[in-house]
PDB file of C-alpha atoms in Angstrom:
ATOM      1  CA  UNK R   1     128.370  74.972 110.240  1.00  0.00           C
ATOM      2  CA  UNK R   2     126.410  75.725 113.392  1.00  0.00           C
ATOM      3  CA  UNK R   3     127.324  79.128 113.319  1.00  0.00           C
ATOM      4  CA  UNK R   4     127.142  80.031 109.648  1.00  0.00           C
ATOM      5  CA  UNK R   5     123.346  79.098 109.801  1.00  0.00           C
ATOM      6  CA  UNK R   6     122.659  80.779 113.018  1.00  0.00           C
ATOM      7  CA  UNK R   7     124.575  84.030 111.177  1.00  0.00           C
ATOM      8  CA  UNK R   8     122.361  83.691 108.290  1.00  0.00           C
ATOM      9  CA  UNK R   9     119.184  83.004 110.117  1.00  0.00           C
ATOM     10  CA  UNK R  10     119.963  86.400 111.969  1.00  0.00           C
ATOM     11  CA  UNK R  11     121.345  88.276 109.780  1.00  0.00           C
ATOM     12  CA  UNK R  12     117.654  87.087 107.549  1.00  0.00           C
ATOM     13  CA  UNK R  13     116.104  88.025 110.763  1.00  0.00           C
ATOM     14  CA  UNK R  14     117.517  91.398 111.022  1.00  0.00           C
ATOM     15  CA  UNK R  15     117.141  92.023 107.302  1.00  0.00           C
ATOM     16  CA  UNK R  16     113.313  91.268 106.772  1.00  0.00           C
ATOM     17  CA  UNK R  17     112.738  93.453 110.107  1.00  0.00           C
ATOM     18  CA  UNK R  18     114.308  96.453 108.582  1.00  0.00           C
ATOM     19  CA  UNK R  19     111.988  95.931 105.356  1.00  0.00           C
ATOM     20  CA  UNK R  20     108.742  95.179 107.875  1.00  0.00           C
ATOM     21  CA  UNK R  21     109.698  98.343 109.978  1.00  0.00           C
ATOM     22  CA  UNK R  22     110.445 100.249 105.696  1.00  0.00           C
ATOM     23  CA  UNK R  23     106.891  98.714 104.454  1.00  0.00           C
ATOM     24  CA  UNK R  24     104.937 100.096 107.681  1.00  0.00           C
ATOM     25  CA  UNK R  25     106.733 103.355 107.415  1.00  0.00           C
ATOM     26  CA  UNK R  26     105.474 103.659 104.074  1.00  0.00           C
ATOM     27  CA  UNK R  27     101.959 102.545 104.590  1.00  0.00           C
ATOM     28  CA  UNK R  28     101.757 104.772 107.711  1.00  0.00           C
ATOM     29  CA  UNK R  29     102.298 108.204 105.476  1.00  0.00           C
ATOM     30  CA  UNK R  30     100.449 106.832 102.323  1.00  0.00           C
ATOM     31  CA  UNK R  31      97.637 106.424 104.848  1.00  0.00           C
ATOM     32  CA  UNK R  32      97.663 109.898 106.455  1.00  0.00           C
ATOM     33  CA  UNK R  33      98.378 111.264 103.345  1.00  0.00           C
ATOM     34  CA  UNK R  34      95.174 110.148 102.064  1.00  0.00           C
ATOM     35  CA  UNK R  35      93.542 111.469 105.134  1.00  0.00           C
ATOM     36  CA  UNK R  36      94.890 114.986 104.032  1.00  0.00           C
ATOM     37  CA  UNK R  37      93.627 114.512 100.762  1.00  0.00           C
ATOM     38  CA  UNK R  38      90.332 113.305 101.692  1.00  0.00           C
ATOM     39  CA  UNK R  39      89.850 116.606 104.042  1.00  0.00           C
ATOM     40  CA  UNK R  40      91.541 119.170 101.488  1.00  0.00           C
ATOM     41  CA  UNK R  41      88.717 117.632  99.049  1.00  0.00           C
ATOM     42  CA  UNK R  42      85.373 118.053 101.701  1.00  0.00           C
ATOM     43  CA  UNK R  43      87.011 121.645 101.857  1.00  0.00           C
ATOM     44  CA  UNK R  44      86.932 122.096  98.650  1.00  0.00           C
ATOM     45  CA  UNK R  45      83.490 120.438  98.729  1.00  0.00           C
ATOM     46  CA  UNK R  46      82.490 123.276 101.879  1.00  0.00           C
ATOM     47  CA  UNK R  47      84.086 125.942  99.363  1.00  0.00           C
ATOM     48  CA  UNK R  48      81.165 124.889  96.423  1.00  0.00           C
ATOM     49  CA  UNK R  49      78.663 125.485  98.361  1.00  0.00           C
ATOM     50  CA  UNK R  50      79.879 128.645  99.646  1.00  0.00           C
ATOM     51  CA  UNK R  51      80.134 129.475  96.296  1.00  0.00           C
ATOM     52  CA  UNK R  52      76.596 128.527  95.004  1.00  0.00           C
ATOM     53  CA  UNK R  53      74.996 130.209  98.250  1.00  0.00           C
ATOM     54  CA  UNK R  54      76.493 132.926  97.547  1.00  0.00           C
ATOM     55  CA  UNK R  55      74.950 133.422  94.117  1.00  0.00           C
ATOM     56  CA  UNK R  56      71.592 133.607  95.276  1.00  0.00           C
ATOM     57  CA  UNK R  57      72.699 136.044  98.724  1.00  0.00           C
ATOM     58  CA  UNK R  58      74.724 138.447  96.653  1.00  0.00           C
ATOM     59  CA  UNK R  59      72.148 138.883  93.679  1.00  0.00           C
ATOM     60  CA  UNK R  60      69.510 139.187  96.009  1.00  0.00           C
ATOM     61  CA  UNK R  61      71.189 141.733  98.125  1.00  0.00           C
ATOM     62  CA  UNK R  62      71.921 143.956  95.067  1.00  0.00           C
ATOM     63  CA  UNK R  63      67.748 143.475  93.959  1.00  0.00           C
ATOM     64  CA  UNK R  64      66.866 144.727  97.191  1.00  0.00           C
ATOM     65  CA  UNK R  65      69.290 147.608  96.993  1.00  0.00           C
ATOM     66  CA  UNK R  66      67.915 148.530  93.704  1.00  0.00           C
ATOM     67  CA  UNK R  67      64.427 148.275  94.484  1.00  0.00           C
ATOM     68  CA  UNK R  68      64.787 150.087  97.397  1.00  0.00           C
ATOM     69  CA  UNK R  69      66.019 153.493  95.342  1.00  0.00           C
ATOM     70  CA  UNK R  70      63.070 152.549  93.335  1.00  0.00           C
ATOM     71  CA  UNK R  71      60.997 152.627  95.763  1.00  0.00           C
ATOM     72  CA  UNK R  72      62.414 156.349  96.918  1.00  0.00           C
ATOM     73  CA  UNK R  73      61.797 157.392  93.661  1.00  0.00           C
ATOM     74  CA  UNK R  74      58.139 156.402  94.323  1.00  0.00           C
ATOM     75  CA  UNK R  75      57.533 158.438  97.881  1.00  0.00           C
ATOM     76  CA  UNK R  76      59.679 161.426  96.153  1.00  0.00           C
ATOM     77  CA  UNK R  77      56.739 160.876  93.349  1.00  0.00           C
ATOM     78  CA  UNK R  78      54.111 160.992  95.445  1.00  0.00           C
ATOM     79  CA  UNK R  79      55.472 164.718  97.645  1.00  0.00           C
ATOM     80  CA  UNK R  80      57.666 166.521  95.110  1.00  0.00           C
ATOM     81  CA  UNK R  81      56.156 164.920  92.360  1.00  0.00           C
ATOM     82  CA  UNK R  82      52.632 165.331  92.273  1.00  0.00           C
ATOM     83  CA  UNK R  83      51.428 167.738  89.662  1.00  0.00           C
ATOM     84  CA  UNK R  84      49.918 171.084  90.856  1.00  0.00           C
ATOM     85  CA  UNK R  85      45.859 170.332  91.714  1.00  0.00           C
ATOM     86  CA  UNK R  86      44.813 173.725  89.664  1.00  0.00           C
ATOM     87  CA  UNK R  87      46.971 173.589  86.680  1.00  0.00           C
ATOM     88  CA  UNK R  88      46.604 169.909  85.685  1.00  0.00           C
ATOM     89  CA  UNK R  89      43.221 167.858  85.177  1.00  0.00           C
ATOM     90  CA  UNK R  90      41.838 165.718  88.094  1.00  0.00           C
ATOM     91  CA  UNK R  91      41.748 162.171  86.419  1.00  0.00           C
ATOM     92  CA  UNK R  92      45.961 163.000  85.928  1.00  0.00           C
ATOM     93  CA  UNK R  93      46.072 162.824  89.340  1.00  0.00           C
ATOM     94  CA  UNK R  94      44.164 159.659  90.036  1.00  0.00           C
ATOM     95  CA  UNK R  95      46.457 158.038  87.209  1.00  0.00           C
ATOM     96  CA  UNK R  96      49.917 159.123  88.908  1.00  0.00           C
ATOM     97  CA  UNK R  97      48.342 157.880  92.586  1.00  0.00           C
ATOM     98  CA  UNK R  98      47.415 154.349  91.029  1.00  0.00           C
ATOM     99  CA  UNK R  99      50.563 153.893  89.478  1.00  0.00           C
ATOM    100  CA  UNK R 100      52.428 154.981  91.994  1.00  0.00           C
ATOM    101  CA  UNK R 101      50.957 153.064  95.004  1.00  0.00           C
ATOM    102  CA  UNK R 102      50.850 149.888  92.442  1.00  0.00           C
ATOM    103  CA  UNK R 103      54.641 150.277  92.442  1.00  0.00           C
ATOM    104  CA  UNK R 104      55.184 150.883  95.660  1.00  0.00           C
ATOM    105  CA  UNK R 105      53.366 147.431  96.521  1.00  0.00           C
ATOM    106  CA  UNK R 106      55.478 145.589  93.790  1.00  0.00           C
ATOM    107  CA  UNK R 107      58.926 147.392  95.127  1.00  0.00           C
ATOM    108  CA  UNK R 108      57.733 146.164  98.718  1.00  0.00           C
ATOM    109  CA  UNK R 109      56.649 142.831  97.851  1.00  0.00           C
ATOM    110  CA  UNK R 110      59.906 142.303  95.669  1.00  0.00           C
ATOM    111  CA  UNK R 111      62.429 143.771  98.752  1.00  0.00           C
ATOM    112  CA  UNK R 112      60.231 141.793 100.880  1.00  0.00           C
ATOM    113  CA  UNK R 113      60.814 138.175  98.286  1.00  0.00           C
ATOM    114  CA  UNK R 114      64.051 139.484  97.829  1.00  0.00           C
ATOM    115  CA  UNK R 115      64.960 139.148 101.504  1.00  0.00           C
ATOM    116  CA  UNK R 116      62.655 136.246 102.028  1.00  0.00           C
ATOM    117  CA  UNK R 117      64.892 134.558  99.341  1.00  0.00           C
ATOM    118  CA  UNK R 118      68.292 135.558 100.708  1.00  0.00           C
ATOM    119  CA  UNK R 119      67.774 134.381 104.026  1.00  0.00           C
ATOM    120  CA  UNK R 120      66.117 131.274 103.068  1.00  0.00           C
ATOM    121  CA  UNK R 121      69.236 130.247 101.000  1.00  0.00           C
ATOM    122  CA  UNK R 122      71.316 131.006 103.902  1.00  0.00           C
ATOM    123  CA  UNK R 123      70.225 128.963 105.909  1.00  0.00           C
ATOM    124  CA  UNK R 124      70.223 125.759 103.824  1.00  0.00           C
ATOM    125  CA  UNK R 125      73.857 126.536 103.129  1.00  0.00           C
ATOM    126  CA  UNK R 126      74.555 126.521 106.763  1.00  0.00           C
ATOM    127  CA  UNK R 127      72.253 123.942 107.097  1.00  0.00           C
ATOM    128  CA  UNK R 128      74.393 121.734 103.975  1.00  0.00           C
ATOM    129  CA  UNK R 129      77.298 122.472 105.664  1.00  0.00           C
ATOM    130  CA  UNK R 130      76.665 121.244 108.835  1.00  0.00           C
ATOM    131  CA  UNK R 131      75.015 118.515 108.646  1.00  0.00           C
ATOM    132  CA  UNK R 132      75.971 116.696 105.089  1.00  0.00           C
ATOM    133  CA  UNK R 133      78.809 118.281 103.852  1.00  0.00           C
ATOM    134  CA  UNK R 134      81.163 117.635 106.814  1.00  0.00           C
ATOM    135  CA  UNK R 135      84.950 117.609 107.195  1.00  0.00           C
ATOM    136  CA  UNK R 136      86.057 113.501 107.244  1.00  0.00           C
ATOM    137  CA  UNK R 137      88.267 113.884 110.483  1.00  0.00           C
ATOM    138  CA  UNK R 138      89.886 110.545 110.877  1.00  0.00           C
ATOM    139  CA  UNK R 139      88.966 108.823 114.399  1.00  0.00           C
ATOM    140  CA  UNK R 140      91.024 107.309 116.908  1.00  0.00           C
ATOM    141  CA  UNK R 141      90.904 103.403 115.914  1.00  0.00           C
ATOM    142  CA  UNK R 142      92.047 104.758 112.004  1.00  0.00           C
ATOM    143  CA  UNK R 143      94.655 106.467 113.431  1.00  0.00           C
ATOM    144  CA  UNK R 144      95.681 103.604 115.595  1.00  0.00           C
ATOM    145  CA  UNK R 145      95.308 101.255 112.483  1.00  0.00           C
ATOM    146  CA  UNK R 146      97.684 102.816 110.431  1.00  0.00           C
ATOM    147  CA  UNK R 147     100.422 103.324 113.290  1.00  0.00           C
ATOM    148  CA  UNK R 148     103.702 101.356 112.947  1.00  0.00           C
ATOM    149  CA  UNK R 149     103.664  98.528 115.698  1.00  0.00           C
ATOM    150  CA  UNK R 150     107.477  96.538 116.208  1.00  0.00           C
ATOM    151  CA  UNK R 151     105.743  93.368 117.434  1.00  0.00           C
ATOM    152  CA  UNK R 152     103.418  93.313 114.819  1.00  0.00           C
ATOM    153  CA  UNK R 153     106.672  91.766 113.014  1.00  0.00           C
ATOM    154  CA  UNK R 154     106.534  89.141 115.782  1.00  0.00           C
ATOM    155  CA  UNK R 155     103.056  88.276 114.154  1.00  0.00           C
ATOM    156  CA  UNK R 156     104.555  87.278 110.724  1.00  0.00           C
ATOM    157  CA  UNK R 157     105.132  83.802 110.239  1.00  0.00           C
ATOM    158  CA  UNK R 158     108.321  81.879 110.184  1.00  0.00           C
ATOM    159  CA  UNK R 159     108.380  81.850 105.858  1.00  0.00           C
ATOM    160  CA  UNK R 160     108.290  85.760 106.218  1.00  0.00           C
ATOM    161  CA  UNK R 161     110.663  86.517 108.931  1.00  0.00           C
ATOM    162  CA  UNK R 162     113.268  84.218 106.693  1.00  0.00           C
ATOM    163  CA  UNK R 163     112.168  85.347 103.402  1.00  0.00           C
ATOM    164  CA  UNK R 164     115.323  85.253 101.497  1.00  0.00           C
ATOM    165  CA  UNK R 165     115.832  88.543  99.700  1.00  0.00           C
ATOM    166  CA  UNK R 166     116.018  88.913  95.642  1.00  0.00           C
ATOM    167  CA  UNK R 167     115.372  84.909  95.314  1.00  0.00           C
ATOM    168  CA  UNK R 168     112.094  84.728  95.899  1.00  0.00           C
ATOM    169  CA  UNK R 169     111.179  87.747  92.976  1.00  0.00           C
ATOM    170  CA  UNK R 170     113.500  86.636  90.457  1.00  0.00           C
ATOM    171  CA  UNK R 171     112.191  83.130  90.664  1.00  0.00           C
ATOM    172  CA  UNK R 172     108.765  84.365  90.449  1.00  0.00           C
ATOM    173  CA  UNK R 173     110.063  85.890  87.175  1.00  0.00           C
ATOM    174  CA  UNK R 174     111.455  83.312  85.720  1.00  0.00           C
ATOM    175  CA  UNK R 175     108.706  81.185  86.441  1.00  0.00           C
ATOM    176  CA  UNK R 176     106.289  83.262  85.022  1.00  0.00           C
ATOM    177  CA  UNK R 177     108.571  83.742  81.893  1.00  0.00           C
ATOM    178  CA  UNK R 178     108.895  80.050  81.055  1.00  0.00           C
ATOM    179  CA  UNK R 179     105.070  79.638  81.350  1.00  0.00           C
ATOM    180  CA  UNK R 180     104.887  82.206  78.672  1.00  0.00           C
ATOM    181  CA  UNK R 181     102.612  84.580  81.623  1.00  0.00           C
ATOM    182  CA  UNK R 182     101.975  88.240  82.619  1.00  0.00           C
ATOM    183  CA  UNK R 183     104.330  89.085  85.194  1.00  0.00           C
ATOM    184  CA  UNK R 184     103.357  92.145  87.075  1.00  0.00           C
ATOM    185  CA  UNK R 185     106.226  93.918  89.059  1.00  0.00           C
ATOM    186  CA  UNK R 186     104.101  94.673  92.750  1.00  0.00           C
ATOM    187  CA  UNK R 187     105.573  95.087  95.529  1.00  0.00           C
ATOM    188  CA  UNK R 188     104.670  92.463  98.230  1.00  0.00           C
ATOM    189  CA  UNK R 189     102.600  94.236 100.925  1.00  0.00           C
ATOM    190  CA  UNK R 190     104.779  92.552 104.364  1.00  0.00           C
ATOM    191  CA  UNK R 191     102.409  94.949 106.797  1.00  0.00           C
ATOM    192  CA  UNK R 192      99.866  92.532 107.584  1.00  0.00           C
ATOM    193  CA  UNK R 193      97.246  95.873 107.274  1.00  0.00           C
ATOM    194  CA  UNK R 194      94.818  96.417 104.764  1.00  0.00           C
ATOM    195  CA  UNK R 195      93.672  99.719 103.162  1.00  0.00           C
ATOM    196  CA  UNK R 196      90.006  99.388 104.028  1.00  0.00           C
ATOM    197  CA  UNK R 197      90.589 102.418 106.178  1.00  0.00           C
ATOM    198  CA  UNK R 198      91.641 104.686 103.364  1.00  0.00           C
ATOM    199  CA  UNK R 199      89.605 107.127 101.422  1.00  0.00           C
ATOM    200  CA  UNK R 200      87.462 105.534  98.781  1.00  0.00           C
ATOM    201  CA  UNK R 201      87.919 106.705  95.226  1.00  0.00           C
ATOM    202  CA  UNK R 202      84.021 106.593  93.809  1.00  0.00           C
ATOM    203  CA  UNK R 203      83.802 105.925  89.705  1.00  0.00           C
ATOM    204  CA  UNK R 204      80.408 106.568  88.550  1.00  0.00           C
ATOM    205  CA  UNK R 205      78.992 104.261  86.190  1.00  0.00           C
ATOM    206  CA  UNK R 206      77.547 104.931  82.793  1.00  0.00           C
ATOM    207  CA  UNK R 207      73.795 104.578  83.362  1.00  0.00           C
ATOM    208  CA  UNK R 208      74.461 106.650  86.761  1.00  0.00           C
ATOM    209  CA  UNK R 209      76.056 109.508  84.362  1.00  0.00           C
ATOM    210  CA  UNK R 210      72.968 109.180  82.071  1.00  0.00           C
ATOM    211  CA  UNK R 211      70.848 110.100  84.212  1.00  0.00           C
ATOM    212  CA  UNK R 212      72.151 112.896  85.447  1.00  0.00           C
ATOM    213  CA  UNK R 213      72.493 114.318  81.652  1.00  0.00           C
ATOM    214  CA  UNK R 214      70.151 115.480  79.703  1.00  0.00           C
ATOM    215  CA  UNK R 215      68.784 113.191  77.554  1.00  0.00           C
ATOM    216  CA  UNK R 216      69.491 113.993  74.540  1.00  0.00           C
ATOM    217  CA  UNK R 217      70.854 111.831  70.844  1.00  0.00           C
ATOM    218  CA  UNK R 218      73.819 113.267  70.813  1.00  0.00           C
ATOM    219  CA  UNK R 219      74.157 113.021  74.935  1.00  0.00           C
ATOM    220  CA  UNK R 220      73.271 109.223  74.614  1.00  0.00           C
ATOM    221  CA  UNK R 221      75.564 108.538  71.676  1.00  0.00           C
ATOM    222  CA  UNK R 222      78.443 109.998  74.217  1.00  0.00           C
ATOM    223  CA  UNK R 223      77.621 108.159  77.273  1.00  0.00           C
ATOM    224  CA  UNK R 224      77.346 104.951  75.320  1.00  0.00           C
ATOM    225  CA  UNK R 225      80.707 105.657  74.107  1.00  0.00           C
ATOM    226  CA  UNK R 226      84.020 104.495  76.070  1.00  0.00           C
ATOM    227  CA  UNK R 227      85.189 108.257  75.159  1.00  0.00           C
ATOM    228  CA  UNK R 228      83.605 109.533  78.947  1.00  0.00           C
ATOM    229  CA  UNK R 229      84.035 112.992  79.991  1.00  0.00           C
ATOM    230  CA  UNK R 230      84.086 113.214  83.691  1.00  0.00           C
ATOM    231  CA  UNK R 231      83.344 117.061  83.611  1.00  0.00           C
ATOM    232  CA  UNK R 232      80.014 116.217  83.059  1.00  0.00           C
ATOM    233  CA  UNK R 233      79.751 114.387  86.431  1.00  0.00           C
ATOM    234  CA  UNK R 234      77.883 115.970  88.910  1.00  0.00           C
ATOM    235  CA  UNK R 235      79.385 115.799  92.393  1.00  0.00           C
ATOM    236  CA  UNK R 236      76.758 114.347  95.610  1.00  0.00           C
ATOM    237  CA  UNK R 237      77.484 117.706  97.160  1.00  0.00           C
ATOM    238  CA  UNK R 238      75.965 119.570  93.895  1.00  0.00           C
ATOM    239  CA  UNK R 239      73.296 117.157  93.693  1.00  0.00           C
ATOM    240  CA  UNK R 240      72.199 118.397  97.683  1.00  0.00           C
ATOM    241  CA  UNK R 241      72.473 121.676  96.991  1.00  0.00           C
ATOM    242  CA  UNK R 242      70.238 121.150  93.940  1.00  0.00           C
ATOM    243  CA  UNK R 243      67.610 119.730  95.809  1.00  0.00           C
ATOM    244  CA  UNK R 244      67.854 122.378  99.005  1.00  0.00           C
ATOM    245  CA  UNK R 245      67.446 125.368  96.034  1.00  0.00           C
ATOM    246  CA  UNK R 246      63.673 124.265  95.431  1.00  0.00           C
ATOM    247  CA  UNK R 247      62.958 125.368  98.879  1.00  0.00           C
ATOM    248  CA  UNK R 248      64.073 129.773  97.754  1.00  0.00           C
ATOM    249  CA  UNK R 249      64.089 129.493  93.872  1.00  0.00           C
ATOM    250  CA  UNK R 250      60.303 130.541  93.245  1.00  0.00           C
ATOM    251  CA  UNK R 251      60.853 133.393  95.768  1.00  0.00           C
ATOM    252  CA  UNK R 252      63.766 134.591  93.997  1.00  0.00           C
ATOM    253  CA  UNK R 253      61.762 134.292  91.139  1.00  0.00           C
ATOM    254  CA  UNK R 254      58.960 135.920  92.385  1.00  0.00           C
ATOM    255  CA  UNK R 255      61.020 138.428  93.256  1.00  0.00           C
ATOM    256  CA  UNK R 256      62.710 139.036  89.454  1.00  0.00           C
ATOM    257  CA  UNK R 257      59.186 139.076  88.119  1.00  0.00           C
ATOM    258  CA  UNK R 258      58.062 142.167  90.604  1.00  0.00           C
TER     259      UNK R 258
END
């Protein structure tokens, strides 16, 4: 009888081990997993801005091309161009001068926005992406959290080292069926870790999504609705960018309008 019980108690031993050693297996590659995901998102995060700072470089870089081919059109004005001083009247020549020096200072002044604009949104990109919009690289303790330990098993306490297999689950069931209950099929989590280390999954809220719409009746009728469209969410990443594009919109304005 001796011997039966010490074969069960190992053979117990041996299986709950193999699940403890299954369940940290598991939780080690849903954890880096995660990681991946969390840093395949920030790139496509990095990518966004790219995107948006590229906008404002490329259409600025074609503005200044253009007004610069403007602005040869203007010099060419002012040596091939001029009329002939004996065959035309001299008030036609004061006209052409004025107009051409006025647009000459407007094609400078616009290259000059143009570039003032370019440059400026350059550098807030690079500035966004160095210093807010950064690649979550997981550090050493994370790393050391989610790695599979054999004497963390040694940890567990004597119920869960002899956990008998199948019994405990279907009597759960069956308990929870005679009380007439919800029984919800998890599976028991035997790693003794948590998953505060993993990447958090952030669900705006309805007033937060308000605000960031435009406030409109129709707008308001939707948000106060269950039916929510996530599309319309705007990202914290956007939001930054928003707020560094004050700092070269009115010179790429300025530079439209000359």
């Amino acid at each position: 009888m001796e011997f039966l019980a010490a074969g069960v108690g190992a053979g117990l031993l041996n299986y709950n081990r193999k699940n403890f050693m299954f369940d940290k297996e598991q939780y080690r590659e849903r954890a880096y997993f995660s990681q991946e995901m969390k840093v395949s998102k920030y790139e496509l995060y990095r990518e966004d801005i790219k995107d948006l700072m590229d906008l404002t470089v490329s259409k600025m870089d074609v503005y200044m091309v253009i007004n610069v081919l403007q602005l040869l059109f203007c010099v060419m004005l002012f040596t091939e161009g001029m009329p002939k001083p004996r065959t035309t009247p001299l008030w036609l020549h004061w006209i052409l001068a004025a107009s051409s020096g006025s647009a000459v200072l407007y094609f400078v002044l616009s290259i000059w926005l143009g570039m003032h604009a370019s440059i400026a949104a350059h550098s807030f990109g690079v500035r966004l992406l160095t210093q807010f919009v950064r690649l979550p690289v997981p550090n050493l303790q994370q790393i050391h959290t989610a790695a599979a330990k054999a004497k963390d098993y040694e940890a567990l306490s004597l119920t869960d080292m002899l956990r008998i297999p199948v019994l405990q689950q279907q009597f759960r069931k069956l308990t929870a069926t005679l009380g007439n209950l919800s029984f919800e099929n998890r599976a028991e989590d035997t790693t003794g870790l948590d998953d505060s280390f993993l990447p958090e999954v952030y669900v705006p809220s309805l007033e937060e999504t308000a605000a960031l719409r435009p406030c409109t009746e129709t707008g308001a009728r939707f948000v106060a609705s269950r039916s929510f469209d996530w599309m319309f969410f705007v990202s914290r990443h956007i939001q930054l960018y928003r707020e560094l594009q004050a700092n070269w919109q009115a010179w790429v304005l300025f530079a439209l309008v000359y």
